Amino acid sequence: MTRLAAVLAALCAVLGATRPCSADLDSDVRQLVRAWEKHGRVHRLTPRFAERARPLLIFAPPELVVKETAGCLTAAVLGPSSTHFTVRVAGNAAAGEPEWVVGSVAGMVELTRCGPERAQLAGLLVEMRSPRAVLETLIVESKKPIPRAAESVPQRDPG
């Protein structure tokens, strides 16, 4: 009986000492907002529902992309970490530049543009590879490029 009590006590101690896992989308977004606020003003856009075969266009607030400044804009699109999607910078096609398609890693895509190139982030075209997901978009204005989002949200870093 004492052996069973000791095992149960040890099990309770281990389970009671662990932190709950908070790897959901909202907590990741809040964690990234807190980290990015140290570098500039963060804009959290309205969450959007995206589905495969229905491209989603995300527009940055106009006041962020029309400024003539040497500063930078960084945009991050986040979905659940198991979600796969691509982001295409819509501003490149209008400028006659090649379109770069960036695939999500751990449910996240991050793009940074500085100076006049920040206008390229006016529109982001998202195409789902997974069936569907809610996507969150954060945009931060900063004086210089900021650290990678995966450094602030390590559970999104693939290693």
PDB file of C-alpha atoms in Angstrom:
ATOM      1  CA  MET A   1       0.000   0.000   0.000  1.00  0.00           C
ATOM      2  CA  THR A   2       2.803   2.446   0.784  1.00  0.00           C
ATOM      3  CA  ARG A   3       4.357   1.781  -2.607  1.00  0.00           C
ATOM      4  CA  LEU A   4       1.047   2.626  -4.340  1.00  0.00           C
ATOM      5  CA  ALA A   5       0.707   5.780  -2.247  1.00  0.00           C
ATOM      6  CA  ALA A   6       4.262   6.821  -3.148  1.00  0.00           C
ATOM      7  CA  VAL A   7       3.612   6.265  -6.869  1.00  0.00           C
ATOM      8  CA  LEU A   8       0.365   8.246  -6.709  1.00  0.00           C
ATOM      9  CA  ALA A   9       2.050  11.055  -4.787  1.00  0.00           C
ATOM     10  CA  ALA A  10       4.863  11.224  -7.351  1.00  0.00           C
ATOM     11  CA  LEU A  11       2.375  11.221 -10.222  1.00  0.00           C
ATOM     12  CA  CYS A  12       0.362  14.030  -8.625  1.00  0.00           C
ATOM     13  CA  ALA A  13       3.527  16.052  -8.061  1.00  0.00           C
ATOM     14  CA  VAL A  14       4.610  15.683 -11.684  1.00  0.00           C
ATOM     15  CA  LEU A  15       1.185  16.478 -13.111  1.00  0.00           C
ATOM     16  CA  GLY A  16       0.670  19.386 -10.735  1.00  0.00           C
ATOM     17  CA  ALA A  17       4.021  20.951 -11.621  1.00  0.00           C
ATOM     18  CA  THR A  18       3.538  21.027 -15.388  1.00  0.00           C
ATOM     19  CA  ARG A  19       2.302  24.131 -17.131  1.00  0.00           C
ATOM     20  CA  PRO A  20      -0.737  23.791 -19.369  1.00  0.00           C
ATOM     21  CA  CYS A  21       0.045  23.783 -23.066  1.00  0.00           C
ATOM     22  CA  SER A  22      -1.036  27.023 -24.733  1.00  0.00           C
ATOM     23  CA  ALA A  23      -0.188  26.323 -28.343  1.00  0.00           C
ATOM     24  CA  ASP A  24      -3.391  27.751 -29.742  1.00  0.00           C
ATOM     25  CA  LEU A  25      -3.595  30.471 -32.374  1.00  0.00           C
ATOM     26  CA  ASP A  26      -4.836  33.281 -30.141  1.00  0.00           C
ATOM     27  CA  SER A  27      -2.116  32.795 -27.532  1.00  0.00           C
ATOM     28  CA  ASP A  28       0.569  32.676 -30.256  1.00  0.00           C
ATOM     29  CA  VAL A  29      -0.754  35.917 -31.751  1.00  0.00           C
ATOM     30  CA  ARG A  30      -0.836  37.625 -28.343  1.00  0.00           C
ATOM     31  CA  GLN A  31       2.710  36.416 -27.643  1.00  0.00           C
ATOM     32  CA  LEU A  32       3.913  37.834 -30.972  1.00  0.00           C
ATOM     33  CA  VAL A  33       2.113  41.147 -30.372  1.00  0.00           C
ATOM     34  CA  ARG A  34       3.866  41.528 -27.000  1.00  0.00           C
ATOM     35  CA  ALA A  35       7.257  40.811 -28.588  1.00  0.00           C
ATOM     36  CA  TRP A  36       6.726  43.096 -31.588  1.00  0.00           C
ATOM     37  CA  GLU A  37       5.442  46.001 -29.470  1.00  0.00           C
ATOM     38  CA  LYS A  38       9.030  46.432 -28.273  1.00  0.00           C
ATOM     39  CA  HIS A  39      10.055  47.316 -31.848  1.00  0.00           C
ATOM     40  CA  GLY A  40       7.186  49.457 -33.101  1.00  0.00           C
ATOM     41  CA  ARG A  41       3.457  49.946 -33.473  1.00  0.00           C
ATOM     42  CA  VAL A  42       1.589  46.670 -34.039  1.00  0.00           C
ATOM     43  CA  HIS A  43      -1.649  46.446 -36.011  1.00  0.00           C
ATOM     44  CA  ARG A  44      -3.776  43.328 -35.498  1.00  0.00           C
ATOM     45  CA  LEU A  45      -6.152  42.933 -38.421  1.00  0.00           C
ATOM     46  CA  THR A  46      -9.537  41.237 -38.197  1.00  0.00           C
ATOM     47  CA  PRO A  47      -9.211  37.435 -38.274  1.00  0.00           C
ATOM     48  CA  ARG A  48     -10.312  35.939 -41.607  1.00  0.00           C
ATOM     49  CA  PHE A  49     -11.670  32.533 -42.566  1.00  0.00           C
ATOM     50  CA  ALA A  50      -9.846  31.006 -45.528  1.00  0.00           C
ATOM     51  CA  GLU A  51     -10.715  27.959 -47.628  1.00  0.00           C
ATOM     52  CA  ARG A  52      -8.883  25.951 -50.256  1.00  0.00           C
ATOM     53  CA  ALA A  53      -9.748  27.008 -53.846  1.00  0.00           C
ATOM     54  CA  ARG A  54     -10.913  30.444 -52.635  1.00  0.00           C
ATOM     55  CA  PRO A  55      -7.949  32.853 -52.581  1.00  0.00           C
ATOM     56  CA  LEU A  56      -8.074  35.412 -49.803  1.00  0.00           C
ATOM     57  CA  LEU A  57      -6.807  38.964 -50.266  1.00  0.00           C
ATOM     58  CA  ILE A  58      -5.626  40.688 -47.088  1.00  0.00           C
ATOM     59  CA  PHE A  59      -5.256  44.466 -47.295  1.00  0.00           C
ATOM     60  CA  ALA A  60      -2.897  46.396 -45.025  1.00  0.00           C
ATOM     61  CA  PRO A  61      -4.265  49.646 -43.591  1.00  0.00           C
ATOM     62  CA  PRO A  62      -3.604  52.304 -46.286  1.00  0.00           C
ATOM     63  CA  GLU A  63      -1.883  54.677 -43.869  1.00  0.00           C
ATOM     64  CA  LEU A  64       0.886  52.101 -43.385  1.00  0.00           C
ATOM     65  CA  VAL A  65       1.792  51.615 -47.032  1.00  0.00           C
ATOM     66  CA  VAL A  66       1.480  55.147 -48.441  1.00  0.00           C
ATOM     67  CA  LYS A  67       3.991  56.724 -46.068  1.00  0.00           C
ATOM     68  CA  GLU A  68       7.204  57.970 -47.663  1.00  0.00           C
ATOM     69  CA  THR A  69       9.556  56.765 -44.969  1.00  0.00           C
ATOM     70  CA  ALA A  70      12.728  54.763 -44.621  1.00  0.00           C
ATOM     71  CA  GLY A  71      11.085  52.601 -41.966  1.00  0.00           C
ATOM     72  CA  CYS A  72      10.036  48.982 -42.340  1.00  0.00           C
ATOM     73  CA  LEU A  73       6.803  47.019 -42.337  1.00  0.00           C
ATOM     74  CA  THR A  74       6.704  43.416 -41.255  1.00  0.00           C
ATOM     75  CA  ALA A  75       3.582  41.344 -41.830  1.00  0.00           C
ATOM     76  CA  ALA A  76       2.901  37.936 -40.351  1.00  0.00           C
ATOM     77  CA  VAL A  77       0.007  35.706 -41.335  1.00  0.00           C
ATOM     78  CA  LEU A  78      -0.679  32.982 -38.777  1.00  0.00           C
ATOM     79  CA  GLY A  79      -2.999  30.003 -38.782  1.00  0.00           C
ATOM     80  CA  PRO A  80      -3.076  26.911 -36.611  1.00  0.00           C
ATOM     81  CA  SER A  81       0.403  25.394 -36.610  1.00  0.00           C
ATOM     82  CA  SER A  82      -0.731  22.383 -38.668  1.00  0.00           C
ATOM     83  CA  THR A  83      -2.137  24.618 -41.431  1.00  0.00           C
ATOM     84  CA  HIS A  84      -0.439  24.919 -44.823  1.00  0.00           C
ATOM     85  CA  PHE A  85      -0.918  27.985 -47.028  1.00  0.00           C
ATOM     86  CA  THR A  86       1.024  30.296 -49.321  1.00  0.00           C
ATOM     87  CA  VAL A  87       1.273  34.082 -49.387  1.00  0.00           C
ATOM     88  CA  ARG A  88       1.949  36.051 -52.533  1.00  0.00           C
ATOM     89  CA  VAL A  89       2.896  39.735 -52.317  1.00  0.00           C
ATOM     90  CA  ALA A  90       0.210  41.313 -54.497  1.00  0.00           C
ATOM     91  CA  GLY A  91       2.128  44.582 -54.957  1.00  0.00           C
ATOM     92  CA  ASN A  92       4.905  42.913 -56.953  1.00  0.00           C
ATOM     93  CA  ALA A  93       2.715  42.041 -59.949  1.00  0.00           C
ATOM     94  CA  ALA A  94       1.606  45.656 -60.420  1.00  0.00           C
ATOM     95  CA  ALA A  95       5.233  46.815 -60.338  1.00  0.00           C
ATOM     96  CA  GLY A  96       6.170  44.332 -63.072  1.00  0.00           C
ATOM     97  CA  GLU A  97       8.412  42.401 -60.691  1.00  0.00           C
ATOM     98  CA  PRO A  98       8.423  38.622 -60.355  1.00  0.00           C
ATOM     99  CA  GLU A  99       5.883  37.308 -57.894  1.00  0.00           C
ATOM    100  CA  TRP A 100       7.378  35.573 -54.890  1.00  0.00           C
ATOM    101  CA  VAL A 101       5.291  32.872 -53.301  1.00  0.00           C
ATOM    102  CA  VAL A 102       6.138  32.134 -49.679  1.00  0.00           C
ATOM    103  CA  GLY A 103       4.919  28.887 -48.116  1.00  0.00           C
ATOM    104  CA  SER A 104       3.902  28.684 -44.497  1.00  0.00           C
ATOM    105  CA  VAL A 105       6.098  26.933 -41.972  1.00  0.00           C
ATOM    106  CA  ALA A 106       4.387  25.790 -38.779  1.00  0.00           C
ATOM    107  CA  GLY A 107       1.307  27.754 -39.857  1.00  0.00           C
ATOM    108  CA  MET A 108       3.101  31.092 -40.279  1.00  0.00           C
ATOM    109  CA  VAL A 109       4.450  33.336 -43.041  1.00  0.00           C
ATOM    110  CA  GLU A 110       6.461  36.484 -42.306  1.00  0.00           C
ATOM    111  CA  LEU A 111       7.393  39.208 -44.812  1.00  0.00           C
ATOM    112  CA  THR A 112       9.431  42.400 -44.299  1.00  0.00           C
ATOM    113  CA  ARG A 113       9.796  45.349 -46.673  1.00  0.00           C
ATOM    114  CA  CYS A 114      11.643  48.606 -45.957  1.00  0.00           C
ATOM    115  CA  GLY A 115      11.611  52.079 -47.493  1.00  0.00           C
ATOM    116  CA  PRO A 116       9.626  52.494 -50.710  1.00  0.00           C
ATOM    117  CA  GLU A 117       9.248  48.706 -50.994  1.00  0.00           C
ATOM    118  CA  ARG A 118       6.919  48.671 -47.988  1.00  0.00           C
ATOM    119  CA  ALA A 119       4.108  49.587 -50.410  1.00  0.00           C
ATOM    120  CA  GLN A 120       4.393  46.027 -51.765  1.00  0.00           C
ATOM    121  CA  LEU A 121       2.709  44.815 -48.572  1.00  0.00           C
ATOM    122  CA  ALA A 122      -0.504  46.716 -49.399  1.00  0.00           C
ATOM    123  CA  GLY A 123      -2.112  43.437 -50.403  1.00  0.00           C
ATOM    124  CA  LEU A 124      -1.281  39.842 -49.583  1.00  0.00           C
ATOM    125  CA  LEU A 125      -2.868  37.010 -51.546  1.00  0.00           C
ATOM    126  CA  VAL A 126      -3.312  33.885 -49.428  1.00  0.00           C
ATOM    127  CA  GLU A 127      -4.006  30.475 -50.948  1.00  0.00           C
ATOM    128  CA  MET A 128      -4.821  27.593 -48.660  1.00  0.00           C
ATOM    129  CA  ARG A 129      -3.225  24.180 -49.121  1.00  0.00           C
ATOM    130  CA  SER A 130      -5.079  22.846 -46.081  1.00  0.00           C
ATOM    131  CA  PRO A 131      -8.872  22.607 -46.385  1.00  0.00           C
ATOM    132  CA  ARG A 132      -9.716  25.663 -44.249  1.00  0.00           C
ATOM    133  CA  ALA A 133      -8.571  27.739 -41.288  1.00  0.00           C
ATOM    134  CA  VAL A 134      -8.953  31.010 -39.468  1.00  0.00           C
ATOM    135  CA  LEU A 135      -5.984  33.269 -40.220  1.00  0.00           C
ATOM    136  CA  GLU A 136      -4.671  36.141 -38.137  1.00  0.00           C
ATOM    137  CA  THR A 137      -2.594  38.964 -39.620  1.00  0.00           C
ATOM    138  CA  LEU A 138      -0.212  41.229 -37.714  1.00  0.00           C
ATOM    139  CA  ILE A 139       1.631  44.187 -39.209  1.00  0.00           C
ATOM    140  CA  VAL A 140       4.305  46.124 -37.343  1.00  0.00           C
ATOM    141  CA  GLU A 141       5.862  49.466 -38.273  1.00  0.00           C
ATOM    142  CA  SER A 142       9.487  49.749 -37.206  1.00  0.00           C
ATOM    143  CA  LYS A 143      12.530  51.894 -37.891  1.00  0.00           C
ATOM    144  CA  LYS A 144      14.577  48.869 -39.005  1.00  0.00           C
ATOM    145  CA  PRO A 145      13.971  45.162 -39.664  1.00  0.00           C
ATOM    146  CA  ILE A 146      12.885  43.348 -36.517  1.00  0.00           C
ATOM    147  CA  PRO A 147      13.870  39.880 -35.230  1.00  0.00           C
ATOM    148  CA  ARG A 148      12.161  36.902 -36.875  1.00  0.00           C
ATOM    149  CA  ALA A 149       8.716  36.059 -35.544  1.00  0.00           C
ATOM    150  CA  ALA A 150       9.793  32.478 -34.824  1.00  0.00           C
ATOM    151  CA  GLU A 151      12.290  33.829 -32.271  1.00  0.00           C
ATOM    152  CA  SER A 152       9.398  35.382 -30.338  1.00  0.00           C
ATOM    153  CA  VAL A 153       7.050  32.427 -30.771  1.00  0.00           C
ATOM    154  CA  PRO A 154       9.428  29.454 -30.461  1.00  0.00           C
ATOM    155  CA  GLN A 155       6.652  26.887 -30.808  1.00  0.00           C
ATOM    156  CA  ARG A 156       6.383  28.095 -34.444  1.00  0.00           C
ATOM    157  CA  ASP A 157      10.088  27.568 -35.157  1.00  0.00           C
ATOM    158  CA  PRO A 158      10.573  24.335 -37.108  1.00  0.00           C
ATOM    159  CA  GLY A 159      14.112  24.000 -35.826  1.00  0.00           C
TER     160      GLY A 159
END
